[in-house]
Amino acid sequence: MNARAHSVAALAALLAACGGGGALDNPPTLANPPGATGQKLSFAYFQRCVNPVLNQPLPVTLNGSTSINTCASGGCHDNTTGTGGALRLLGQATAVDPATLSADAIRASDMYKNYYSSLGESVVGAPDQSRMLNKPLVRGVLHGGGLIFENTDSREAQLIRYWISRPMPQGQDEFSAAANTMFTPPDPATGACNTE
Ligand code: HEM
């Protein structure tokens, strides 16, 4: 057996010893379980209570100077002109009426694009691990937009925290009536946004 054949045999033997199957297989130990619960966050609460925060002029402190800006503004998280990473927002998104529109029609709306992008920045059921809350708080992470929420007691932080902490029941979708109890009185159209 010539030297080259010898080194290939040695490499194959080495890979087999490391638990690899064929020479180029992935190691068998790689695990990629599906999302734990697959639960969704409430669309109704997002539309009434979270989306207004994303359009609200707020003090933005960056490098020691404070200005007023909105999360959805150009240069920040605007879908077209934003520099805000994966959180992409349409500031002009108008409210949709879940009572009269089909789920597919809502999912085609601009408001739903804001919901979906914000959901992508959230760990369902775990607000303290969610960028959607930690970035504007600059809590354990840096934020290109600086400090937006002074602390976790701010009303805006509490609204985002409550939304992420209250997923819809397993097996129910983002339009579940279970969200009614997130409002007082328990009516998504007229109730005040709960935060605890
Ligand atoms: C309540 C308001 C805001 C929220 C909830 C928010 C949230 C976030 C989130 C979740 C990310 C990470 C996106 C990713 O995963 O790629 C991010 C990044 C970013 N944001 Fe914001 N943001 C807000 C306001 C702002 C504002 C007002 C600005 C501009 C002044 C801004 C500028 C940026 C920039 C430049 C990044 C990319 C760099 C980075 O990842 O930190 N944000 N923001």
Short mmCIF file of C-alpha atoms and ligand atoms in Angstrom, two decimals:
data_model
loop_
_atom_site.label_atom_id
_atom_site.label_comp_id
_atom_site.label_asym_id
_atom_site.label_seq_id
_atom_site.Cartn_x
_atom_site.Cartn_y
_atom_site.Cartn_z
CA MET A 1 0.00 0.00 0.00
CA ASN A 2 1.62 3.32 -1.02
CA ALA A 3 2.03 6.25 1.37
CA ARG A 4 -1.06 8.19 0.13
CA ALA A 5 -3.39 5.16 0.41
CA HIS A 6 -1.93 4.60 3.89
CA SER A 7 -2.72 8.17 5.06
CA VAL A 8 -6.32 7.97 3.72
CA ALA A 9 -6.83 4.65 5.55
CA ALA A 10 -5.36 6.20 8.72
CA LEU A 11 -7.70 9.26 8.38
CA ALA A 12 -10.77 7.03 7.87
CA ALA A 13 -9.79 4.97 10.92
CA LEU A 14 -9.30 8.20 12.95
CA LEU A 15 -12.75 9.55 11.90
CA ALA A 16 -14.42 6.23 12.74
CA ALA A 17 -12.69 6.39 16.19
CA CYS A 18 -14.19 9.93 16.69
CA GLY A 19 -17.73 8.58 16.18
CA GLY A 20 -18.01 9.92 12.58
CA GLY A 21 -19.70 7.44 10.14
CA GLY A 22 -18.47 7.94 6.51
CA ALA A 23 -15.49 10.32 6.02
CA LEU A 24 -17.65 13.44 5.54
CA ASP A 25 -20.60 12.60 7.80
CA ASN A 26 -21.83 15.01 10.47
CA PRO A 27 -20.89 13.85 13.97
CA PRO A 28 -23.82 11.73 15.25
CA THR A 29 -23.98 13.75 18.48
CA LEU A 30 -25.42 16.87 16.75
CA ALA A 31 -28.90 17.52 18.20
CA ASN A 32 -31.34 20.17 16.91
CA PRO A 33 -34.63 19.72 18.77
CA PRO A 34 -37.69 21.66 17.51
CA GLY A 35 -38.86 24.81 19.45
CA ALA A 36 -39.87 23.73 22.97
CA THR A 37 -43.52 24.75 23.01
CA GLY A 38 -44.26 26.24 19.57
CA GLN A 39 -46.56 28.69 21.38
CA LYS A 40 -47.41 32.06 19.90
CA LEU A 41 -47.68 35.51 21.43
CA SER A 42 -50.95 37.45 21.24
CA PHE A 43 -51.55 39.47 18.08
CA ALA A 44 -54.35 41.48 19.72
CA TYR A 45 -52.15 42.58 22.64
CA PHE A 46 -49.28 43.37 20.26
CA GLN A 47 -51.48 45.56 18.08
CA ARG A 48 -53.16 47.47 20.94
CA CYS A 49 -50.33 47.65 23.52
CA VAL A 50 -46.87 46.96 22.00
CA ASN A 51 -47.03 48.51 18.51
CA PRO A 52 -47.88 51.96 19.99
CA VAL A 53 -44.64 51.75 22.04
CA LEU A 54 -42.69 51.18 18.81
CA ASN A 55 -44.19 54.39 17.36
CA GLN A 56 -43.96 56.47 20.52
CA PRO A 57 -41.42 59.36 20.58
CA LEU A 58 -39.07 58.35 23.42
CA PRO A 59 -35.85 59.79 24.87
CA VAL A 60 -32.94 57.94 23.28
CA THR A 61 -29.63 58.20 25.16
CA LEU A 62 -26.63 57.34 23.00
CA ASN A 63 -23.02 58.16 23.83
CA GLY A 64 -24.11 60.50 26.61
CA SER A 65 -26.49 62.65 24.57
CA THR A 66 -30.26 62.32 24.62
CA SER A 67 -32.61 62.98 21.72
CA ILE A 68 -36.22 62.04 20.98
CA ASN A 69 -36.89 59.27 18.50
CA THR A 70 -39.21 56.38 17.76
CA CYS A 71 -38.17 52.77 17.46
CA ALA A 72 -39.82 52.52 13.99
CA SER A 73 -38.17 55.68 12.65
CA GLY A 74 -35.82 55.96 9.67
CA GLY A 75 -32.25 55.12 10.58
CA CYS A 76 -33.49 52.96 13.46
CA HIS A 77 -35.95 50.09 12.77
CA ASP A 78 -37.80 51.41 9.72
CA ASN A 79 -38.24 48.50 7.30
CA THR A 80 -36.67 50.39 4.40
CA THR A 81 -34.16 52.89 5.83
CA GLY A 82 -33.44 51.27 9.24
CA THR A 83 -30.04 50.06 10.41
CA GLY A 84 -31.61 48.14 13.30
CA GLY A 85 -30.61 44.57 12.43
CA ALA A 86 -33.38 41.99 12.15
CA LEU A 87 -36.09 44.09 13.84
CA ARG A 88 -37.84 45.68 10.85
CA LEU A 89 -40.91 47.83 11.38
CA LEU A 90 -43.54 49.67 9.33
CA GLY A 91 -44.30 52.81 11.31
CA GLN A 92 -47.37 53.60 9.22
CA ALA A 93 -49.01 50.21 9.85
CA THR A 94 -52.71 50.71 10.59
CA ALA A 95 -54.81 48.70 13.04
CA VAL A 96 -56.71 45.71 11.65
CA ASP A 97 -60.01 44.41 13.03
CA PRO A 98 -59.72 40.72 14.02
CA ALA A 99 -63.50 40.59 14.38
CA THR A 100 -64.09 41.20 10.66
CA LEU A 101 -60.91 39.94 8.93
CA SER A 102 -59.84 36.35 8.28
CA ALA A 103 -56.58 35.08 9.79
CA ASP A 104 -55.01 35.04 6.29
CA ALA A 105 -56.04 38.63 5.64
CA ILE A 106 -54.53 39.74 8.97
CA ARG A 107 -51.33 37.80 8.25
CA ALA A 108 -51.00 39.79 5.00
CA SER A 109 -51.21 43.15 6.79
CA ASP A 110 -48.42 45.61 7.68
CA MET A 111 -49.41 45.35 11.36
CA TYR A 112 -48.80 41.61 11.19
CA LYS A 113 -45.31 42.25 9.69
CA ASN A 114 -44.49 44.34 12.79
CA TYR A 115 -45.88 41.58 15.02
CA TYR A 116 -43.89 38.89 13.23
CA SER A 117 -40.60 40.82 13.32
CA SER A 118 -41.05 41.60 17.04
CA LEU A 119 -41.93 37.95 17.72
CA GLY A 120 -38.62 37.02 16.06
CA GLU A 121 -36.82 39.12 18.66
CA SER A 122 -38.63 37.45 21.55
CA VAL A 123 -38.15 34.15 23.38
CA VAL A 124 -41.79 33.13 23.90
CA GLY A 125 -42.58 33.01 27.60
CA ALA A 126 -39.08 34.30 28.56
CA PRO A 127 -38.98 38.12 28.46
CA ASP A 128 -35.70 38.37 30.40
CA GLN A 129 -33.97 36.38 27.65
CA SER A 130 -35.56 38.40 24.84
CA ARG A 131 -33.68 40.97 22.74
CA MET A 132 -37.00 42.78 22.21
CA LEU A 133 -36.81 43.82 25.87
CA ASN A 134 -33.08 43.64 26.64
CA LYS A 135 -31.89 45.79 23.72
CA PRO A 136 -33.89 48.97 24.54
CA LEU A 137 -32.93 48.41 28.22
CA VAL A 138 -29.28 47.81 27.27
CA ARG A 139 -29.51 44.92 29.76
CA GLY A 140 -26.67 42.46 29.27
CA VAL A 141 -26.40 43.48 25.61
CA LEU A 142 -25.25 46.53 23.66
CA HIS A 143 -27.83 48.39 21.57
CA GLY A 144 -26.95 50.38 18.49
CA GLY A 145 -29.87 52.64 19.34
CA GLY A 146 -28.70 53.29 22.89
CA LEU A 147 -30.82 53.33 26.04
CA ILE A 148 -34.51 53.68 25.26
CA PHE A 149 -36.25 52.41 28.42
CA GLU A 150 -34.76 53.93 31.58
CA ASN A 151 -35.40 50.75 33.59
CA THR A 152 -37.73 47.75 33.88
CA ASP A 153 -40.29 49.89 35.74
CA SER A 154 -40.96 52.03 32.70
CA ARG A 155 -44.46 51.52 31.33
CA GLU A 156 -43.08 50.70 27.88
CA ALA A 157 -40.78 47.99 29.23
CA GLN A 158 -43.64 46.53 31.29
CA LEU A 159 -45.93 46.30 28.23
CA ILE A 160 -43.31 44.43 26.17
CA ARG A 161 -42.45 42.22 29.16
CA TYR A 162 -46.10 41.29 29.77
CA TRP A 163 -46.69 40.48 26.06
CA ILE A 164 -43.71 38.07 25.95
CA SER A 165 -44.52 36.48 29.36
CA ARG A 166 -48.10 35.57 28.37
CA PRO A 167 -48.03 33.17 25.36
CA MET A 168 -51.26 31.77 23.99
CA PRO A 169 -52.17 28.28 25.23
CA GLN A 170 -50.52 25.31 23.54
CA GLY A 171 -52.28 24.42 20.32
CA GLN A 172 -53.97 27.82 19.97
CA ASP A 173 -52.82 30.44 17.47
CA GLU A 174 -51.87 34.11 17.85
CA PHE A 175 -55.53 35.15 17.52
CA SER A 176 -56.65 33.06 20.51
CA ALA A 177 -59.43 34.54 22.72
CA ALA A 178 -57.20 33.61 25.66
CA ALA A 179 -55.68 37.08 25.11
CA ASN A 180 -58.89 38.71 26.34
CA THR A 181 -57.68 38.38 29.94
CA MET A 182 -54.65 40.53 29.06
CA PHE A 183 -57.04 43.51 29.04
CA THR A 184 -59.25 45.11 31.71
CA PRO A 185 -62.15 44.75 31.17
CA PRO A 186 -61.35 41.54 29.24
CA ASP A 187 -62.07 43.00 25.80
CA PRO A 188 -59.20 43.47 23.29
CA ALA A 189 -61.13 46.26 21.53
CA THR A 190 -61.90 48.46 24.56
CA GLY A 191 -60.02 47.08 27.59
CA ALA A 192 -56.91 48.74 29.09
CA CYS A 193 -53.60 46.93 28.53
CA ASN A 194 -52.68 44.88 31.60
CA THR A 195 -49.06 44.68 32.67
CA GLU A 196 -49.40 42.21 35.52
C1 HEM B 1 -38.55 50.64 21.79
C2 HEM B 1 -37.69 50.88 20.84
C3 HEM B 1 -36.67 49.88 20.33
C4 HEM B 1 -36.65 48.51 20.42
C5 HEM B 1 -37.71 47.60 21.02
C6 HEM B 1 -35.41 48.06 19.80
C7 HEM B 1 -35.02 46.73 19.70
C8 HEM B 1 -33.90 46.28 19.04
C9 HEM B 1 -33.56 44.89 18.82
C10 HEM B 1 -34.39 43.71 19.29
C11 HEM B 1 -32.38 44.84 18.15
C12 HEM B 1 -31.63 43.58 17.69
C13 HEM B 1 -32.02 43.29 16.27
C14 HEM B 1 -31.30 42.04 15.78
O1 HEM B 1 -31.52 40.98 16.37
O2 HEM B 1 -30.60 42.11 14.78
C15 HEM B 1 -31.98 46.21 17.93
C16 HEM B 1 -30.83 46.57 17.23
C17 HEM B 1 -30.59 47.87 16.84
N1 HEM B 1 -31.34 49.00 17.16
FE1 HEM B 1 -32.99 49.07 18.29
N2 HEM B 1 -34.69 49.15 19.35
C18 HEM B 1 -35.44 50.27 19.65
C19 HEM B 1 -35.12 51.56 19.35
C20 HEM B 1 -34.08 51.93 18.55
C21 HEM B 1 -33.82 53.28 18.13
C22 HEM B 1 -34.66 54.50 18.53
C23 HEM B 1 -32.70 53.23 17.33
C24 HEM B 1 -32.00 54.36 16.61
C25 HEM B 1 -31.67 55.49 17.26
C26 HEM B 1 -32.29 51.83 17.26
C27 HEM B 1 -31.20 51.38 16.55
C28 HEM B 1 -30.77 50.07 16.53
C29 HEM B 1 -29.57 49.62 15.80
C30 HEM B 1 -28.64 50.49 14.97
C31 HEM B 1 -29.48 48.23 16.00
C32 HEM B 1 -28.43 47.27 15.38
C33 HEM B 1 -27.26 47.10 16.25
C34 HEM B 1 -27.58 46.20 17.43
O3 HEM B 1 -27.85 45.00 17.24
O4 HEM B 1 -27.60 46.70 18.57
N3 HEM B 1 -33.14 51.06 18.02
N4 HEM B 1 -32.92 47.07 18.50
#
